[in-house]
Coordinates of C-alpha atoms in Angstrom, one line a residue:
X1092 CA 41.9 21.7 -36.7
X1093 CA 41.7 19.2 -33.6
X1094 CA 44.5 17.0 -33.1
X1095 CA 44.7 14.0 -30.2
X1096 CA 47.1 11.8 -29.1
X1097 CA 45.4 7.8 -29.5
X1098 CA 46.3 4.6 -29.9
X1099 CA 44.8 3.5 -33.1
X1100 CA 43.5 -0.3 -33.6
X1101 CA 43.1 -1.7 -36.3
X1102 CA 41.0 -5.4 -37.1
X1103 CA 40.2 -7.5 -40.2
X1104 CA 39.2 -11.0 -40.9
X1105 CA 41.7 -14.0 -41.9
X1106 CA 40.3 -14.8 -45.8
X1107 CA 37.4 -12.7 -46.0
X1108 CA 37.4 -11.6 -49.7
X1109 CA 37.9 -15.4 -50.7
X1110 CA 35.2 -16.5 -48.2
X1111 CA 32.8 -14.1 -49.4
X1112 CA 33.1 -15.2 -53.1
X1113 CA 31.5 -18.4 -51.8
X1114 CA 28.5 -17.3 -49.7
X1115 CA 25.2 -16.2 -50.2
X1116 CA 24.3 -12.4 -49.3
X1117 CA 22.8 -14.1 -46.1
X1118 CA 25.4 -15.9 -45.2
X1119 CA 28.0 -13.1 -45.6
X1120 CA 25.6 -10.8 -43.7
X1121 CA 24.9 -13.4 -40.9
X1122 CA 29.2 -13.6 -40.9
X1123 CA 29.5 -9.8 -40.1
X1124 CA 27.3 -9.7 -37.6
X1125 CA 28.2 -12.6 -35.5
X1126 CA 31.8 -10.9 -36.4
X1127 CA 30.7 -7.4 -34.8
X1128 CA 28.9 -9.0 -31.6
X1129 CA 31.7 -10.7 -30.7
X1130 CA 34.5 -8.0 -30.8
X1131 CA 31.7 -4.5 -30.3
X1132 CA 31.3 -4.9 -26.7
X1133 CA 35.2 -5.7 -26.4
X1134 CA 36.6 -2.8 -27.7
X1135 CA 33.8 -0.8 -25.5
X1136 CA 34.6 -2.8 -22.2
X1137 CA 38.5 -1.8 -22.5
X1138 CA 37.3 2.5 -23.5
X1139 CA 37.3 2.0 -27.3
X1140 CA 35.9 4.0 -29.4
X1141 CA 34.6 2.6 -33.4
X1142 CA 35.5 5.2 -35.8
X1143 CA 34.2 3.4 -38.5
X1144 CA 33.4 -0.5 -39.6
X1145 CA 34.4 -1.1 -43.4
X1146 CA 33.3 -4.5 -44.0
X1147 CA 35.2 -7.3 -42.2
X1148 CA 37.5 -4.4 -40.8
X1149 CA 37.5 -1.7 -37.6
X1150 CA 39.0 1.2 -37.0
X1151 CA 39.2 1.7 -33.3
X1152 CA 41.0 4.8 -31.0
X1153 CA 41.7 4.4 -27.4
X1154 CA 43.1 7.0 -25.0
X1155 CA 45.8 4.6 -23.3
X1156 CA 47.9 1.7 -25.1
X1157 CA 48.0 -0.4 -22.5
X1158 CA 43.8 -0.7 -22.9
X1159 CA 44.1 -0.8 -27.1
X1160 CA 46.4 -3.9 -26.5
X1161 CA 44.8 -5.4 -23.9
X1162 CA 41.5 -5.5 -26.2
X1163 CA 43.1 -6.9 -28.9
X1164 CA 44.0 -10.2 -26.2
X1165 CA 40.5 -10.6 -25.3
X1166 CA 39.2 -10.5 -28.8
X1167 CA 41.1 -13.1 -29.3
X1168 CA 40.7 -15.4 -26.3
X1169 CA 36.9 -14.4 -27.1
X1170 CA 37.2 -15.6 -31.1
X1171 CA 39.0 -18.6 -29.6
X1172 CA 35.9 -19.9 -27.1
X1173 CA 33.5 -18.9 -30.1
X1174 CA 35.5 -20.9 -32.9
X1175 CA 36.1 -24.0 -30.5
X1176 CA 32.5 -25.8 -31.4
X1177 CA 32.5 -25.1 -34.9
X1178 CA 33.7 -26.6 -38.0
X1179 CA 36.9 -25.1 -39.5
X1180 CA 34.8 -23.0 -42.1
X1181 CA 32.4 -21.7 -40.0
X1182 CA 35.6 -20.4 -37.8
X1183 CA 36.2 -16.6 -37.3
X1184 CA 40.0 -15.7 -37.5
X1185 CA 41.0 -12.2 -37.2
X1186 CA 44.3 -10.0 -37.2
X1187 CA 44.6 -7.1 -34.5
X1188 CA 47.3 -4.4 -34.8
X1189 CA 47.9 -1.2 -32.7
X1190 CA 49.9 2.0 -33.1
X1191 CA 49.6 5.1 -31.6
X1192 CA 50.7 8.9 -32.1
X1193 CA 49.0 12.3 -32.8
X1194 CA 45.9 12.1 -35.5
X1195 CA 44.1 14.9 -36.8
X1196 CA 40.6 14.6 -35.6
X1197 CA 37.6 15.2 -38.5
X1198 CA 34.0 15.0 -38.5
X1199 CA 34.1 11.6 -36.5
X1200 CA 37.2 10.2 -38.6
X1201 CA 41.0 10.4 -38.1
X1202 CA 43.6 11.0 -39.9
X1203 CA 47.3 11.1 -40.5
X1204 CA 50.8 9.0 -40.8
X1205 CA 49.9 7.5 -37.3
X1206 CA 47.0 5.6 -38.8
X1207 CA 48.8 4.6 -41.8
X1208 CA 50.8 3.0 -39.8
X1209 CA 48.5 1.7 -38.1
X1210 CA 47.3 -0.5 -41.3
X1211 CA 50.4 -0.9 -42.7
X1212 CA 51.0 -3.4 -39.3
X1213 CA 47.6 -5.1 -39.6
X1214 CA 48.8 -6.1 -43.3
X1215 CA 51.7 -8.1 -41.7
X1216 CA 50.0 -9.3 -39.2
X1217 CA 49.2 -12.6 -38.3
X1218 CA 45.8 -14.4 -37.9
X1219 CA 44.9 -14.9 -34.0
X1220 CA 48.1 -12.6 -33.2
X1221 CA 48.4 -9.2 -31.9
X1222 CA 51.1 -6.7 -33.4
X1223 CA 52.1 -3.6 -31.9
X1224 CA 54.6 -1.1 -33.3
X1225 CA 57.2 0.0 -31.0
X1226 CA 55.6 3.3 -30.0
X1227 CA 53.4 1.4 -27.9
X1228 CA 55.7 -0.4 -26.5
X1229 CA 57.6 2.6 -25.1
X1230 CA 54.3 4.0 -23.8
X1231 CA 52.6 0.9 -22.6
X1232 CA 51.9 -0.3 -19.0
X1233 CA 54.7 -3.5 -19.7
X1234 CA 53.8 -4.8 -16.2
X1235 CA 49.6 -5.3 -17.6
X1236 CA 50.8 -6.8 -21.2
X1237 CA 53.8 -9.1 -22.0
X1238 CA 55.7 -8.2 -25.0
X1239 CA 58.2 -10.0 -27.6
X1240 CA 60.0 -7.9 -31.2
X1241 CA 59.2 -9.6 -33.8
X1242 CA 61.4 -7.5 -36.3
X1243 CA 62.1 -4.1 -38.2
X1244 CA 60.3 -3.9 -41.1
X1245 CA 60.0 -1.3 -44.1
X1246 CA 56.3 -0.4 -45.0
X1247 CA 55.1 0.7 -47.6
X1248 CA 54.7 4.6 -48.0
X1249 CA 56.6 4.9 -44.8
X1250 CA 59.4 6.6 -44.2
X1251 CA 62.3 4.6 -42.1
X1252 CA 61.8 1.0 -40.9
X1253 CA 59.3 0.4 -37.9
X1254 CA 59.9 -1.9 -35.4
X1255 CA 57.0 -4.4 -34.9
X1256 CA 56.2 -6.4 -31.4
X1257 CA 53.7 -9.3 -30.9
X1258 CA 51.8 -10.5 -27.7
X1259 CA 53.3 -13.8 -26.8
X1260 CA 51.0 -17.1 -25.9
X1261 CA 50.2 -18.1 -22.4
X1262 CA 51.8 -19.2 -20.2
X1263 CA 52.4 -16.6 -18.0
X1264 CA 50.9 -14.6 -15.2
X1265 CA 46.9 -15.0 -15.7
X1266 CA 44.4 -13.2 -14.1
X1267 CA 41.4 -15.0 -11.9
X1268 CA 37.7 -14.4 -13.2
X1269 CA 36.1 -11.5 -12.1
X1270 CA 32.8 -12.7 -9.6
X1271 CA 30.3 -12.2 -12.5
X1272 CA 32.3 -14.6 -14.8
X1273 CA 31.2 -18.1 -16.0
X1274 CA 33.8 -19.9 -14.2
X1275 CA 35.4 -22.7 -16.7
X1276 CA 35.1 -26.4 -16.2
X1277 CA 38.0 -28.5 -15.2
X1278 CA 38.2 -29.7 -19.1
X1279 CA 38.0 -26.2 -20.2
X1280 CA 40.8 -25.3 -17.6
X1281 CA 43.2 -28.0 -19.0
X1282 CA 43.2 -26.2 -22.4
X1283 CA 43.0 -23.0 -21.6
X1284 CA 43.2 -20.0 -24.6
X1285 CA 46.1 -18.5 -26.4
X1286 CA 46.2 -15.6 -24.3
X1287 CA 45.5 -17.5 -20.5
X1288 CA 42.1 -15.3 -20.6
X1289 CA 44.8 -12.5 -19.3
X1290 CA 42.7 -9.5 -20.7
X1291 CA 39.1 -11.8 -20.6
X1292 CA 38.9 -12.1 -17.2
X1293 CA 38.7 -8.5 -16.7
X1294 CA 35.2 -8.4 -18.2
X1295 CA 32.1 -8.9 -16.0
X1296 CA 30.5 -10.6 -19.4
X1297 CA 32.8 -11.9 -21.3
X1298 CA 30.1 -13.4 -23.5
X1299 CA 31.5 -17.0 -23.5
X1300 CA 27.8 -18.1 -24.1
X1301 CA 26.7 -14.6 -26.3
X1302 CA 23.2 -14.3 -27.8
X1303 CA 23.8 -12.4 -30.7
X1304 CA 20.5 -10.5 -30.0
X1305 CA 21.1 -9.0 -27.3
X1306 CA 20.7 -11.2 -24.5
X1307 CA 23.3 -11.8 -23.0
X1308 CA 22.8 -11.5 -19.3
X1309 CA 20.0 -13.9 -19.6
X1310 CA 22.4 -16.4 -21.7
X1311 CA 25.0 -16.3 -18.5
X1312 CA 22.5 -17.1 -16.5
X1313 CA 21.5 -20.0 -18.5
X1314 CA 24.5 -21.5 -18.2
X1315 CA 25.3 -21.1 -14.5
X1316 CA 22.0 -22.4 -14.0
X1317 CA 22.3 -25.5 -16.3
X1318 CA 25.8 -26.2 -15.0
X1319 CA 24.5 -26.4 -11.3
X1320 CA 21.1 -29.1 -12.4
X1321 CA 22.9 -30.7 -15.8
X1322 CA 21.2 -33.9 -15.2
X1323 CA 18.1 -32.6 -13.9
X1324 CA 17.3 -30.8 -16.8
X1325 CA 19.3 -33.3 -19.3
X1326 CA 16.3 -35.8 -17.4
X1327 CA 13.5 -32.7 -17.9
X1328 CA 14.2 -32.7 -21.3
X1329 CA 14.1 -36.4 -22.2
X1330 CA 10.7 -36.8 -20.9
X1331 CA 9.3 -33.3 -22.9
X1332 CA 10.2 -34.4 -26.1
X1333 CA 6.4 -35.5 -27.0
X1334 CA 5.6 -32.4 -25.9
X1335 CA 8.0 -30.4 -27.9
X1336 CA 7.2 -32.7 -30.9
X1337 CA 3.3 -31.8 -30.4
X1338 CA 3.9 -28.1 -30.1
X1339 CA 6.0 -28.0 -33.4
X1340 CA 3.1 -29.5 -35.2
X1341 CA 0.4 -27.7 -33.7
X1342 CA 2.4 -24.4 -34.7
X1343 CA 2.9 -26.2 -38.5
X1344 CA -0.9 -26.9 -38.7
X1345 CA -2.1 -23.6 -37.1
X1346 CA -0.3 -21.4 -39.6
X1347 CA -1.3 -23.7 -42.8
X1348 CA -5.1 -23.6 -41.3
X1349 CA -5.1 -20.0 -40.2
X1350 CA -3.5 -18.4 -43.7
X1351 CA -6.5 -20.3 -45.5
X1352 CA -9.4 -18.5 -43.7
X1353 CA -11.2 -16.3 -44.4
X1354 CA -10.8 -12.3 -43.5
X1355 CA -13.9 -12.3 -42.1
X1356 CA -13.1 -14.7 -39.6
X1357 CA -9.7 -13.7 -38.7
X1358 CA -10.3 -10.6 -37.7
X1359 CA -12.5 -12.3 -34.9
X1360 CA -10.6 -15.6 -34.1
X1361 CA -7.9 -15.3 -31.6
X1362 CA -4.7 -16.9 -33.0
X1363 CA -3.6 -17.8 -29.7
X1364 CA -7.1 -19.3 -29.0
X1365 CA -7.6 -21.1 -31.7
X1366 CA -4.0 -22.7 -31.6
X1367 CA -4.3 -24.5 -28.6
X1368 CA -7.2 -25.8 -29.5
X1369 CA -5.6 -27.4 -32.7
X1370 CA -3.1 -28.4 -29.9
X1371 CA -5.7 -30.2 -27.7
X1372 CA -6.7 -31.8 -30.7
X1373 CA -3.1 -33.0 -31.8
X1374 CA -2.7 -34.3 -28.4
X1375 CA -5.8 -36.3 -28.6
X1376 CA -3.8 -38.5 -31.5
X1377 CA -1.0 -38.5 -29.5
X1378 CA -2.4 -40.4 -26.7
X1379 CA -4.3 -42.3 -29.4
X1380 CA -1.2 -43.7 -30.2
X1381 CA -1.3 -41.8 -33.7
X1382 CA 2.3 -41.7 -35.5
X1383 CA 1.5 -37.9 -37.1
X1384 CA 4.3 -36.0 -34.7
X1385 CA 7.2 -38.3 -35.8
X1386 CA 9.0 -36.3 -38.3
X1387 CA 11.9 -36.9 -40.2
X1388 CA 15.5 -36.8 -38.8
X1389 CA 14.3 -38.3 -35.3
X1390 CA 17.8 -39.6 -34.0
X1391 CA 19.7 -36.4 -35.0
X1392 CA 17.0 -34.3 -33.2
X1393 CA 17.5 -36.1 -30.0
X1394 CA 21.8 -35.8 -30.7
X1395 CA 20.5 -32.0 -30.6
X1396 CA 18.8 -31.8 -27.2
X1397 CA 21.3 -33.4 -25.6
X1398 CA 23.6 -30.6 -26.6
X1399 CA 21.3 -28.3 -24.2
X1400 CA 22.0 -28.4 -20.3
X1401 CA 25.9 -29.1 -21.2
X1402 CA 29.2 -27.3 -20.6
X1403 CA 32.8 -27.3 -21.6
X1404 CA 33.9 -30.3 -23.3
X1405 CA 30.6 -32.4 -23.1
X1406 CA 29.0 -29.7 -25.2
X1407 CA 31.5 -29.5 -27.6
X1408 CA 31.7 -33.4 -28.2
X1409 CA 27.9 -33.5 -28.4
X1410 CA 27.7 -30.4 -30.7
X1411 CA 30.3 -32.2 -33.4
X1412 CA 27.8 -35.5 -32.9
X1413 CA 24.7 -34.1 -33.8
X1414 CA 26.5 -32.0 -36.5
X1415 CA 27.9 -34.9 -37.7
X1416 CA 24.6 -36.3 -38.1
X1417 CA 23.1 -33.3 -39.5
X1418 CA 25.8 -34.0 -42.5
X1419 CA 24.2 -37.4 -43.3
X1420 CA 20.4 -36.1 -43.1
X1421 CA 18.9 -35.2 -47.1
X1422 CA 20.0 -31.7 -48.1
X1423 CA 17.0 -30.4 -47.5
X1424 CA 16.6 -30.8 -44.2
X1425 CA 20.1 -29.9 -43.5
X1426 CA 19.6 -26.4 -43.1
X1427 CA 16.8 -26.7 -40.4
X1428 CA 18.4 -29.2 -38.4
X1429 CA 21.4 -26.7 -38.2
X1430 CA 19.0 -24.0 -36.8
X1431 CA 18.1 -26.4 -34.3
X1432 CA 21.5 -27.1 -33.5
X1433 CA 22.5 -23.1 -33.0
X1434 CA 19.4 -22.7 -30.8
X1435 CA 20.2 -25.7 -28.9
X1436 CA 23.5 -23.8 -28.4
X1437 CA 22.0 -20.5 -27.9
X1438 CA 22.9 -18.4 -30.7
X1439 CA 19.4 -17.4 -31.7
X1440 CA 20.7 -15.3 -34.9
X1441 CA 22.6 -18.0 -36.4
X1442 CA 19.4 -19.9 -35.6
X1443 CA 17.0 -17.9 -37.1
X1444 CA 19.3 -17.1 -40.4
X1445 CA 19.3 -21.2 -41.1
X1446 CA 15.5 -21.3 -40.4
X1447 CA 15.2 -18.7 -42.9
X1448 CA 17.5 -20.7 -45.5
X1449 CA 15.8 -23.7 -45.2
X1450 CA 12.4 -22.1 -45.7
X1451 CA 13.8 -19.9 -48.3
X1452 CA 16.5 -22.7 -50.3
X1453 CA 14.3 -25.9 -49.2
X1454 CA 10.8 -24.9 -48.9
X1455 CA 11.3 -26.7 -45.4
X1456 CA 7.8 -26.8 -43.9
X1457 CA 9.0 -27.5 -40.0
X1458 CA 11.4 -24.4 -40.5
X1459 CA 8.4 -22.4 -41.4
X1460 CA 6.6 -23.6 -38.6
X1461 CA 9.6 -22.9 -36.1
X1462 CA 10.0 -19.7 -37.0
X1463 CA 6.1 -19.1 -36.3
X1464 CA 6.5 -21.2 -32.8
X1465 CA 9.7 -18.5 -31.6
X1466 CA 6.9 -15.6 -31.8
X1467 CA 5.9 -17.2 -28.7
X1468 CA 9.1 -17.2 -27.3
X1469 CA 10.0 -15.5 -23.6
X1470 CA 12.7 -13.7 -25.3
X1471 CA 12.3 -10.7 -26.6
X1472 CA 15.4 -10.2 -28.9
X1473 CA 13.9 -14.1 -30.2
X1474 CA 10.5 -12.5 -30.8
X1475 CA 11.8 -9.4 -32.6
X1476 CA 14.1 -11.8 -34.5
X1477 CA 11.4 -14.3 -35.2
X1478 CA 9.3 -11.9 -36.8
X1479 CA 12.0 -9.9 -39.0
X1480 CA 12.6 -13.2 -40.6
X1481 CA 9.4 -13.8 -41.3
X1482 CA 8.7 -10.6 -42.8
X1483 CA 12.1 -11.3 -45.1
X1484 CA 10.2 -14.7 -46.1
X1485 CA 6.8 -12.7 -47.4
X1486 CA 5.1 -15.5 -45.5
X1487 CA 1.5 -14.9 -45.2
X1488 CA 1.0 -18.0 -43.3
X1489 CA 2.8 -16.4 -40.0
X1490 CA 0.0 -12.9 -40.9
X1491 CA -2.1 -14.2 -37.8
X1492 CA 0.5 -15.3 -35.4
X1493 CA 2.1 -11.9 -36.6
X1494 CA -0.8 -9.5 -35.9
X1495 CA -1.5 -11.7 -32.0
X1496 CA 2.3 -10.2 -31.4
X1497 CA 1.2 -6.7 -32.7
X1498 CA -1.7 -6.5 -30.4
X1499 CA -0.7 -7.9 -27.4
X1500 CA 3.0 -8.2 -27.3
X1501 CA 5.2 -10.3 -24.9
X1502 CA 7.1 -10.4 -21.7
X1503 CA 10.3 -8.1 -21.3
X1504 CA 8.7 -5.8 -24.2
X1505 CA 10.6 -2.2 -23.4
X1506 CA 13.5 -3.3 -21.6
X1507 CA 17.3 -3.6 -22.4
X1508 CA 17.8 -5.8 -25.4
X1509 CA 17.8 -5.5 -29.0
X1510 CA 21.1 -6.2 -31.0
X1511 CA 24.0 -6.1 -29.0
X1512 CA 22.1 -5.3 -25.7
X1513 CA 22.1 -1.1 -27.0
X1514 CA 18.8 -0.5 -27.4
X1515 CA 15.9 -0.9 -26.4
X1516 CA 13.5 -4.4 -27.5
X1517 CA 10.3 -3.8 -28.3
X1518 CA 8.6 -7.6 -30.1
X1519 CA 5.2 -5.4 -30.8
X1520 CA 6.7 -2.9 -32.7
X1521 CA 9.0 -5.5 -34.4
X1522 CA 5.3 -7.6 -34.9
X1523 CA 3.6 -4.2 -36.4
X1524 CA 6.8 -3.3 -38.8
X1525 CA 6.7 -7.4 -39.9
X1526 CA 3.1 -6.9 -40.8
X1527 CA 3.6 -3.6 -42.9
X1528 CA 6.1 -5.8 -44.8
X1529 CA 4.1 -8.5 -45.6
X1530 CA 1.0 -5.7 -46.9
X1531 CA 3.4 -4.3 -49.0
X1532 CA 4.0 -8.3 -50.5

């Protein structure tokens, strides 16, 4: 038998038996994994270790206290960046609670009173708080992680009453960014998070701007680059909205026209090819002066783009805008115009997921062609992404689009990517798998 001595964690989200009662499979899957980017590469920055993921819930062990606790404060500084833009139900809210003690150690699980205890805290725990019995306190680093009792309590099956601290709010002594961090604007800095960022600004990528597919470093990047040229590219993007307009409906008509030949000609036509011809074509009518590209939803589309190339506040005021827009739009285009939204924003899963719904719920046409369009994309994680949900949707008209990716692939094919940034992203093989899905329709 192996015994260790670990601080135990233990997470779970606010409300998420009654929440799940009123989503869609989807939904609730697109929920968990937003829920497991966001607080994975947490508990692994600060040495954690996942023993196990039971729904909304993690058990986590860490060798030191101090690090189990100071995980638990950036998970929530992180949830609190993530849940700022979004509307109250779309929020994640999440209790955190730490103990620690000897555990028997058992084909990759744990066990004993220790861990008990463990969950017996995260029951009485708060939403957005961090409890701590007092055996961490006695053992933590007190200088790294302030500390205030909240009481003695008797648990249940628990012999004797534990005493229970929390993790008060900032203020108090907060650390500067690390030199890698996205450095907050001065509206961001005048409401800063529960926690001051204490345990945040420790992590080279704190994900403020995460792409749940795994690309994260290019997302930081991204937003350094759009906060030094804002108006440049807010200017860029103004004049390219024919353009982007044209593209979307050469991708619509490409697919439609493409499903409807013949095999004998597809196997001999490039996609790619024949695409921008239809796009010469559709630019043709353009400068015509033909009305074809002006679809529906025009002034909510625009509230959209001028989410992108924004920061702090800005973005957030423009984001609750165009989503209040969104709300007014007919049903069925709602879902759509929220994928645009979240890919405005950068968040490419939840992007892809409402793309998906409206094709799926709506029988949303531009969704369709969207979804076609980000097989293009210089992304791979969007590629991969892109063509998972199309294999999901049985769509045959994305079959020729699907089998260009298959056989030629895309940039960044290979490297780091892939969900989470763990392994490794590979849009061909995600094209070829996509394809045996749809011959198996």
């Amino acid at each position: 038998m192996k015994t260790a001595n670990l601080a135990i964690v233990f997470t779970d989200i606010k409300g998420f038996t009654e929440r799940t009662s009123r989503q869609t499979l989807e939904e609730n899957q697109r929920l968990l994994q937003v829920h497991e980017a966001l607080l994975a590469p947490l508990f692994k920055a600060f040495g954690g270790r996942i023993i196990k993921s039971i729904g909304d819930a993690f058990l986590v062990t860490f060798e030191s206290p101090t690090q189990a606790v100071l995980s638990g404060i950036a998970i929530q500084d992180r949830l609190w960046h993530h849940n700022r833009p979004l509307l109250e139900d779309d929020q994640i809210h999440v209790r955190v609670a730490v103990n620690v003690g000897e555990v028997r150690v058992e084909n990759n699980d744990i066990f004993g009173e220790p861990v008990n205890i463990a969950a017996r805290v995260e029951g009485i725990t708060d939403a957005d708080e961090v409890f701590f019995t007092e055996a961490v306190y006695l053992s933590m680093n007190k200088a790294e992680v302030p500390s205030q009792e909240v009481g003695s309590f008797d648990l249940k099956g628990i012999p004797g009453k534990i005493r229970v601290f929390r993790v008060p709010r900032a203020p108090y002594r907060v650390e500067a960014p690390s030199p890698d961090a996205v450095l907050p604007t001065p509206e961001e800095a005048s409401s800063l998070p529960p926690y001051g960022n204490l345990a945040l600004a420790r992590v080279a990528d704190p994900g403020l701007d995460l792409g749940v597919l795994g690309q994260r470093a290019a997302v930081v990047g991204a937003a350094v680059g759009q906060r030094a040229a804002a108006g440049a590219v807010a200017v860029g993007q103004r004049a390219t909205v024919l353009g982007k307009q044209a593209r979307t409906a050469t991708d619509a008509l490409w697919a439609r026209t493409y499903a409807k030949l013949p095999p004998a000609i597809t196997s001999k036509v490039s996609s790619t090819v024949a695409g921008w011809c239809v796009c010469v074509a559709l630019l043709a009518v353009v400068l015509l002066g033909g009305g074809l590209l002006i679809g529906e939803g025009g002034a909510t589309l625009r509230a959209i783009r001028d989410v992108e190339g924004t920061t702090g506040q800005e973005k957030v005021s423009r984001a609750n805008e165009a989503r209040r827009l969104i709300r007014q739009e007919d049903p069925d285009q709602r879902n759509y115009l929220n994928g645009r939204l979240e890919e405005a924003q950068g968040n490419w899963s939840q992007a892809m997921s409402y793309y998906a719904q409206a094709v799926r719920k709506d029988g949303n046409g531009r969704a369709e062609s969207r979804l076609i369009s980000l097989l293009k994309h210089e992304q791979c994680g969007v590629r991969s992404g892109a063509a998972d949900a199309l294999a999901s949707l049985r769509l045959e008209s994305a079959r020729g689009p699907l089998e260009t990716l298959a056989d030629d692939g895309g940039p960044n094919d290979g490297a780091s990517g892939g969900f989470l940034g763990l392994s490794t992203c590979d849009s061909k093989k995600a094209a070829q798998s996509a394809l045996k899905r749809l011959a198996a329709n």
